[in-house]
mmCIF file of C-alpha atoms in Angstrom:
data_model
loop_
_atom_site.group_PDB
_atom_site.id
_atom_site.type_symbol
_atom_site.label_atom_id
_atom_site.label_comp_id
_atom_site.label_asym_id
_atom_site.label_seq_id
_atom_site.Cartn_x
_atom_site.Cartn_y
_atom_site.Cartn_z
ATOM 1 C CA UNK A 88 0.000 0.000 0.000
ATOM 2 C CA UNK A 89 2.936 1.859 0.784
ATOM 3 C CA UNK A 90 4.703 1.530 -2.433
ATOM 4 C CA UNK A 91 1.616 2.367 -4.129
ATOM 5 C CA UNK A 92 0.553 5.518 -2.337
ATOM 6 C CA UNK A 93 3.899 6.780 -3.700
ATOM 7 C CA UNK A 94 4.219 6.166 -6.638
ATOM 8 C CA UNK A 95 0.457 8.037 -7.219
ATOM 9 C CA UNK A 96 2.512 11.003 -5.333
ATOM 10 C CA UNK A 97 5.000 10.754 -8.123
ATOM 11 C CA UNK A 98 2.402 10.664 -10.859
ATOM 12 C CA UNK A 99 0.975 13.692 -9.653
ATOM 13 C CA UNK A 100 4.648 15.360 -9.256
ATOM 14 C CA UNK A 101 5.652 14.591 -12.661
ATOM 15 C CA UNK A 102 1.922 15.438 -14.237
ATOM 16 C CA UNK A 103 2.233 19.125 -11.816
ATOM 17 C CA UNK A 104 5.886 19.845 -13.667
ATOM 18 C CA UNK A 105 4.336 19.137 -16.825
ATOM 19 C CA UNK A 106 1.769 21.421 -16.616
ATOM 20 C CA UNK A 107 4.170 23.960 -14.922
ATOM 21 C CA UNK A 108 6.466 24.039 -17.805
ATOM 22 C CA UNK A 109 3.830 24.093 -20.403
ATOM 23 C CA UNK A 110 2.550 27.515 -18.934
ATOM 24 C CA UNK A 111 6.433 28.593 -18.278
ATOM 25 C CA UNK A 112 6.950 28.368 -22.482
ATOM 26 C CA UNK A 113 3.484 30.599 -22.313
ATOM 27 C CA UNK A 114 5.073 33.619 -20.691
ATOM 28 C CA UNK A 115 7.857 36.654 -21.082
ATOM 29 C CA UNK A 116 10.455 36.174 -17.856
ATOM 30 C CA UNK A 117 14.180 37.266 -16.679
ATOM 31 C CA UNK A 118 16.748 36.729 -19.751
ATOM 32 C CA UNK A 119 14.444 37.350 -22.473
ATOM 33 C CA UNK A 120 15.323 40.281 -24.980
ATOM 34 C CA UNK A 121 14.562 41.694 -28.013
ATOM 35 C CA UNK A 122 11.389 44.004 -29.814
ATOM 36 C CA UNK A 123 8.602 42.690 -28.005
ATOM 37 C CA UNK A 124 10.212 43.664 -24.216
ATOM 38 C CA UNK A 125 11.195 46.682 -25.674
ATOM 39 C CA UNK A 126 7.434 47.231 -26.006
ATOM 40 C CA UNK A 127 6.297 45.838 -23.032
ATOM 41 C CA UNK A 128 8.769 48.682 -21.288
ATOM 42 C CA UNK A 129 7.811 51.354 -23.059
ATOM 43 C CA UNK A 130 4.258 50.887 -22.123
ATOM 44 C CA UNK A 131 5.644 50.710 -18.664
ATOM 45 C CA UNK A 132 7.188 53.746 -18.990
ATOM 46 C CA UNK A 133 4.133 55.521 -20.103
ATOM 47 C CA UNK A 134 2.348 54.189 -16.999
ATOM 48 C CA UNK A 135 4.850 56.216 -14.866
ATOM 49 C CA UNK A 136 7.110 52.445 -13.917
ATOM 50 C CA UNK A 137 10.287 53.401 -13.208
ATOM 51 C CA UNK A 138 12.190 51.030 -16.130
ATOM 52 C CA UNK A 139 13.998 51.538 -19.360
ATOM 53 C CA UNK A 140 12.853 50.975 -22.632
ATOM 54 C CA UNK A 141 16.136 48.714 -23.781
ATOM 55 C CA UNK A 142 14.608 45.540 -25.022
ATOM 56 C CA UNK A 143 16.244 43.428 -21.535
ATOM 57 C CA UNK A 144 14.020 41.829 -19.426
ATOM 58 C CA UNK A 145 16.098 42.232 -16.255
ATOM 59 C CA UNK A 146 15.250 42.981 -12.548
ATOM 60 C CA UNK A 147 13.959 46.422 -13.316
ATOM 61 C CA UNK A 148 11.187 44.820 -15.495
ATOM 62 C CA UNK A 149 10.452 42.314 -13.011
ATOM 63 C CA UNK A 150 9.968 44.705 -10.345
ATOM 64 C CA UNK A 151 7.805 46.956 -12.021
ATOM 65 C CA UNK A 152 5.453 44.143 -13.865
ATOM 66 C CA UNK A 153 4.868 43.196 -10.076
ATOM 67 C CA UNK A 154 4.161 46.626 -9.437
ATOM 68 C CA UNK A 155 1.354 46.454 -12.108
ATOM 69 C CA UNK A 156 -0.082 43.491 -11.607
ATOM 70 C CA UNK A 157 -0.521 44.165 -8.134
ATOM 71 C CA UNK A 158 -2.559 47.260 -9.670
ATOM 72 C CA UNK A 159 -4.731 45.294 -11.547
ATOM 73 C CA UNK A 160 -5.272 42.950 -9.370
ATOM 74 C CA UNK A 161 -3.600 40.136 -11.271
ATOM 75 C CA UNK A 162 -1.313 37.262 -9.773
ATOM 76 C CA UNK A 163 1.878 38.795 -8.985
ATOM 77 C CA UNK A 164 4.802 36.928 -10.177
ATOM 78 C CA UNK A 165 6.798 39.287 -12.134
ATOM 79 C CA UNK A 166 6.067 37.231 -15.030
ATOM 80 C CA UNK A 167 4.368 38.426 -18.351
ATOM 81 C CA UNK A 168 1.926 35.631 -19.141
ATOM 82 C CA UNK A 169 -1.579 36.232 -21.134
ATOM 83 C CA UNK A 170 -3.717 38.214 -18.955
ATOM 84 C CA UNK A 171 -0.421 40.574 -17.897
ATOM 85 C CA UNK A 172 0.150 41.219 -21.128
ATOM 86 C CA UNK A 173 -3.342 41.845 -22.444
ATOM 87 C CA UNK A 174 -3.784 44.132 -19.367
ATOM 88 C CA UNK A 175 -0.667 45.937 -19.843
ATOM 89 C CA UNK A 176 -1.320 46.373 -23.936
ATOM 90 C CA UNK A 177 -4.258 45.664 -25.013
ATOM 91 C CA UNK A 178 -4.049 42.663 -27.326
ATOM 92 C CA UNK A 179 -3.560 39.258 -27.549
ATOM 93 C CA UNK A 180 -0.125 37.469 -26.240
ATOM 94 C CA UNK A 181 1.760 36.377 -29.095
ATOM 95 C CA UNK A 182 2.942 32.841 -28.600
ATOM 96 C CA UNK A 183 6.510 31.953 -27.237
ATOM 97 C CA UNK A 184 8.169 29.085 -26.951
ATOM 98 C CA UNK A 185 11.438 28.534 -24.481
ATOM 99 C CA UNK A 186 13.693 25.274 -24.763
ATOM 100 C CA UNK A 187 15.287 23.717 -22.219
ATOM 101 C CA UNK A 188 18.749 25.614 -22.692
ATOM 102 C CA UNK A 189 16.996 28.700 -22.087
ATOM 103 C CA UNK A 190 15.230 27.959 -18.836
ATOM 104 C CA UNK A 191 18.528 26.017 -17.610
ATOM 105 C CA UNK A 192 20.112 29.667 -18.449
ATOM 106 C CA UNK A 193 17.506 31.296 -16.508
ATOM 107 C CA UNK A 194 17.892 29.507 -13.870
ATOM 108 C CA UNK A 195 21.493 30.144 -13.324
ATOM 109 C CA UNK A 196 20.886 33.589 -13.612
ATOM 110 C CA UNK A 197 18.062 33.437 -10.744
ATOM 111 C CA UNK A 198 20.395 31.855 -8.616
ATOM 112 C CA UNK A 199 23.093 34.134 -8.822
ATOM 113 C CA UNK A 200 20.879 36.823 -7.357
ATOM 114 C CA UNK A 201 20.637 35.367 -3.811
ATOM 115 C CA UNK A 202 24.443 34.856 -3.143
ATOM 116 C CA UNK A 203 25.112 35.815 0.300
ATOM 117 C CA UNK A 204 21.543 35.230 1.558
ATOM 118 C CA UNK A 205 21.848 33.140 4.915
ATOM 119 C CA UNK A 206 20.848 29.734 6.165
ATOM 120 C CA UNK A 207 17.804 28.920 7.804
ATOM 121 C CA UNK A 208 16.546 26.078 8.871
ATOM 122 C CA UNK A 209 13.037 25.582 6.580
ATOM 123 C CA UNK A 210 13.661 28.693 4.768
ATOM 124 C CA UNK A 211 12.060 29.695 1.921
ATOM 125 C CA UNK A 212 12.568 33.110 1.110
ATOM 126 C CA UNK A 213 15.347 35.730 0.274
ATOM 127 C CA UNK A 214 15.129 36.049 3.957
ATOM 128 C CA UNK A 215 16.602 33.002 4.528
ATOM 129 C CA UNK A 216 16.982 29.712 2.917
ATOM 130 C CA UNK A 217 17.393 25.755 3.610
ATOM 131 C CA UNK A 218 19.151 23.758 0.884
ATOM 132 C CA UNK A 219 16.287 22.931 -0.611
ATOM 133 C CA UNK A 220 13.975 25.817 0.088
ATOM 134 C CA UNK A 221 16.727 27.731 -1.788
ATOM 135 C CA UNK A 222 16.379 25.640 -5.010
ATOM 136 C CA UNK A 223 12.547 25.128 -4.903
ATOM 137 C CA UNK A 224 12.537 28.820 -5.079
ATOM 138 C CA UNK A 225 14.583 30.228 -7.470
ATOM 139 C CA UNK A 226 13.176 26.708 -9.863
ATOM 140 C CA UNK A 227 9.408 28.493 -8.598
ATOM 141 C CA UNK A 228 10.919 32.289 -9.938
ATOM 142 C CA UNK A 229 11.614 30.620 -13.352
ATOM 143 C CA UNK A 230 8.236 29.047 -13.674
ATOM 144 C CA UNK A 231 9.184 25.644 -12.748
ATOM 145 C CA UNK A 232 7.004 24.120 -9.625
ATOM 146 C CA UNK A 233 9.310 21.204 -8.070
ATOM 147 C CA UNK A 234 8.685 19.139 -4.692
ATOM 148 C CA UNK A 235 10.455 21.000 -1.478
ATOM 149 C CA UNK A 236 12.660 18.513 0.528
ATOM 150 C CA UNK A 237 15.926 17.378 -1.087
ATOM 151 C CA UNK A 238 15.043 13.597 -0.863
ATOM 152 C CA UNK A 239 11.575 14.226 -3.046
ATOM 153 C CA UNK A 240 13.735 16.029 -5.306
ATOM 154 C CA UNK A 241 16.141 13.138 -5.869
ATOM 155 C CA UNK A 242 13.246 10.634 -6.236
ATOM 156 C CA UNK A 243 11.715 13.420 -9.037
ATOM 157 C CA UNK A 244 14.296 14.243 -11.416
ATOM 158 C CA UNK A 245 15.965 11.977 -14.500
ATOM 159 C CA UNK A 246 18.972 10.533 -13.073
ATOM 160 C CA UNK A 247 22.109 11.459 -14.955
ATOM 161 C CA UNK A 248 25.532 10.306 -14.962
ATOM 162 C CA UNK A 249 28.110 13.293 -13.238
ATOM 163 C CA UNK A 250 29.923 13.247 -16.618
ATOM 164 C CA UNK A 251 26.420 14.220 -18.109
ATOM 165 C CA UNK A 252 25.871 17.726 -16.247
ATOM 166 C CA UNK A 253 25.149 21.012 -17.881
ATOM 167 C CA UNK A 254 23.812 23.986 -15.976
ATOM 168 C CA UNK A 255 20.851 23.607 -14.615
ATOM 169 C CA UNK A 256 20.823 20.099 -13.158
ATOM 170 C CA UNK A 257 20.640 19.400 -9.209
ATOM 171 C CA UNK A 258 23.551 17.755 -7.110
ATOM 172 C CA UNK A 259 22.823 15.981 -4.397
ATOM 173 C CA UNK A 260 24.101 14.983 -1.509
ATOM 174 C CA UNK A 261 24.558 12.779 1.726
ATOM 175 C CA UNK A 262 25.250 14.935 4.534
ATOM 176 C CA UNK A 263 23.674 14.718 7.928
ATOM 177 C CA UNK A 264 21.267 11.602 7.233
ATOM 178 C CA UNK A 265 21.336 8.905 5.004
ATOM 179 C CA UNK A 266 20.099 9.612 1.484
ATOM 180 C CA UNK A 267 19.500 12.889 -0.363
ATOM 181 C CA UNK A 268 19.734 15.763 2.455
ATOM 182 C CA UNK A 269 21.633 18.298 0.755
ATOM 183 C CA UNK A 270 21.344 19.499 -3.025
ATOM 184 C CA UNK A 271 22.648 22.425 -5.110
ATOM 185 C CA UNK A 272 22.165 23.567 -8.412
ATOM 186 C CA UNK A 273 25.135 22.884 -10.752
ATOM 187 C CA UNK A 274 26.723 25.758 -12.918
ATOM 188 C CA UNK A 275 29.036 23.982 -14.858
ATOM 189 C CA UNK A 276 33.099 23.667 -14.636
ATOM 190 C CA UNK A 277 32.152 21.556 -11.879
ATOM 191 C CA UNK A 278 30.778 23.981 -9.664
ATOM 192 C CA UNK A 279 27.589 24.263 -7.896
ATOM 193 C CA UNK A 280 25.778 26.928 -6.292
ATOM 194 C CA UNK A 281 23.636 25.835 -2.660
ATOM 195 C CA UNK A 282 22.263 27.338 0.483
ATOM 196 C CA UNK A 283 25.263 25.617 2.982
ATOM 197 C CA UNK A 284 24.594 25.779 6.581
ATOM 198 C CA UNK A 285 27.401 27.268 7.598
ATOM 199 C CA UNK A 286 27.771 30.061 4.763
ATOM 200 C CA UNK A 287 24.274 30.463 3.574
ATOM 201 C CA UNK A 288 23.817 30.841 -0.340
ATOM 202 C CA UNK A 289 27.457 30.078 -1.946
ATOM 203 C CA UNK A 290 29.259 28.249 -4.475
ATOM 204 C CA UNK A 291 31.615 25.574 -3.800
ATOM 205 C CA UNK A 292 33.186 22.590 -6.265
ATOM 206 C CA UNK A 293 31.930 19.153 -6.797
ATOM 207 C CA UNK A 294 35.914 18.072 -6.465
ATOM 208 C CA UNK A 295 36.438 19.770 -3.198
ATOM 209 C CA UNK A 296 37.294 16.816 -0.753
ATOM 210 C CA UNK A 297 33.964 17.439 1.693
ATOM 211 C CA UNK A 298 31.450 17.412 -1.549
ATOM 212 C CA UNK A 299 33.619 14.821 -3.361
ATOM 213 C CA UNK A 300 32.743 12.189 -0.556
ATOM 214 C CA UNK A 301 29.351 13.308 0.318
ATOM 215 C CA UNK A 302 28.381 13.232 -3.209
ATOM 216 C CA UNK A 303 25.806 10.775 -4.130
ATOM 217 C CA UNK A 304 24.137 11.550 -7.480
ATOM 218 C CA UNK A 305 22.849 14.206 -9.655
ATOM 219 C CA UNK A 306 19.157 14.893 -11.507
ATOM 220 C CA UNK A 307 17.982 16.584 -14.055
ATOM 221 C CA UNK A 308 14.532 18.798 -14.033
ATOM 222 C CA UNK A 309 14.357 20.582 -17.053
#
């Protein structure tokens, strides 16, 4: 019964990420460029947003979609989906597609942007952030809903071989209990980025001797 009960929990997982990353290729984010931001900024700009017009979706943007949606009373997620974009010009979203290359880039970016932030045991937020509140989070800021502990996140990713990894993919780890209780997000060069307990959000090496032996597998989610 056991056994059963979770592998429906997996279903469910697997069926949540597919939905999550069908409506992620349905929206404008962080990293995209080009004509159509440009647009979507200017109209900001009209509005009175403080942003400019340079065709770079960047943290600017992000803060000042929020700032709009919260205005008209639409989700607030800093993301340009369908209804943010009809809201904020008028017509019909056009339709955009994002590969995995581009979401793994994404990613990366995100998780730059919380270096420094401390540890917290069952942290979630900017505030402060477990290992894998940390990556749940910044996965959640690029559209991308995955479980919340480290050991549901090994059990839900593809397993990949360690001479497989590319940006993007989760490292995990053996630390304080058996099995998956620490995981990071890899950057590539054989570095990873994580939320360590005695550093907070930092990067450190695969090769370094305390992650080399704690080291137990790696997973990919995009």
């Amino acid at each position: 019964m056991i056994s059963f009960l979770r592998a429906l929990v997996m279903v469910v997982l697997l069926l949540s990420m597919s939905v999550s990353q069908g409506n992620a290729a349905g929206q404008f984010r962080v990293g995209d460029q080009g004509e159509e931001i440009a647009e979507i900024q200017d109209q900001l700009v009209l509005l009175g947003y403080d942003v400019m017009a340079d065709g770079a979706f960047g943290v600017a943007t992000v803060e000042a979609i929020k700032d709009f949606q919260k205005s008209c009373g639409i989700k607030v997620d800093g993301l340009i989906g369908p209804a943010t974009y009809s809201a904020l010009l008028g017509k019909e979203m056009p339709e955009i597609t994002h590969g995995a290359s581009y979401l793994a880039n994404t990613i990366v970016s995100l998780s730059m942007n919380y270096i420094g932030v401390p540890y917290v045991f069952g942290g979630t937020s900017p505030y402060g952030f477990d290992c894998s509140g940390y990556v749940q989070y910044v996965f959640a800021n690029a559209g991308i809903s995955i479980p919340r502990t480290a050991d549901v996140q090994y059990d839900f990713g593809t397993p990949i071989a360690t001479t497989d990894l590319v940006s993007g993919d989760l490292v995990f780890f053996s630390t304080y209990t058996y099995g998956a209780s620490h995981v990071g997000i890899y950057l590539g060069d054989n570095n990873f980025i994580h939320a360590s307990s005695s550093r907070g959000v930092t990067i450190d090496s695969l090769g370094s001797s305390y992650w080399s032996s704690h080291y137990i597998g790696a997973r990919r989610i995009l």
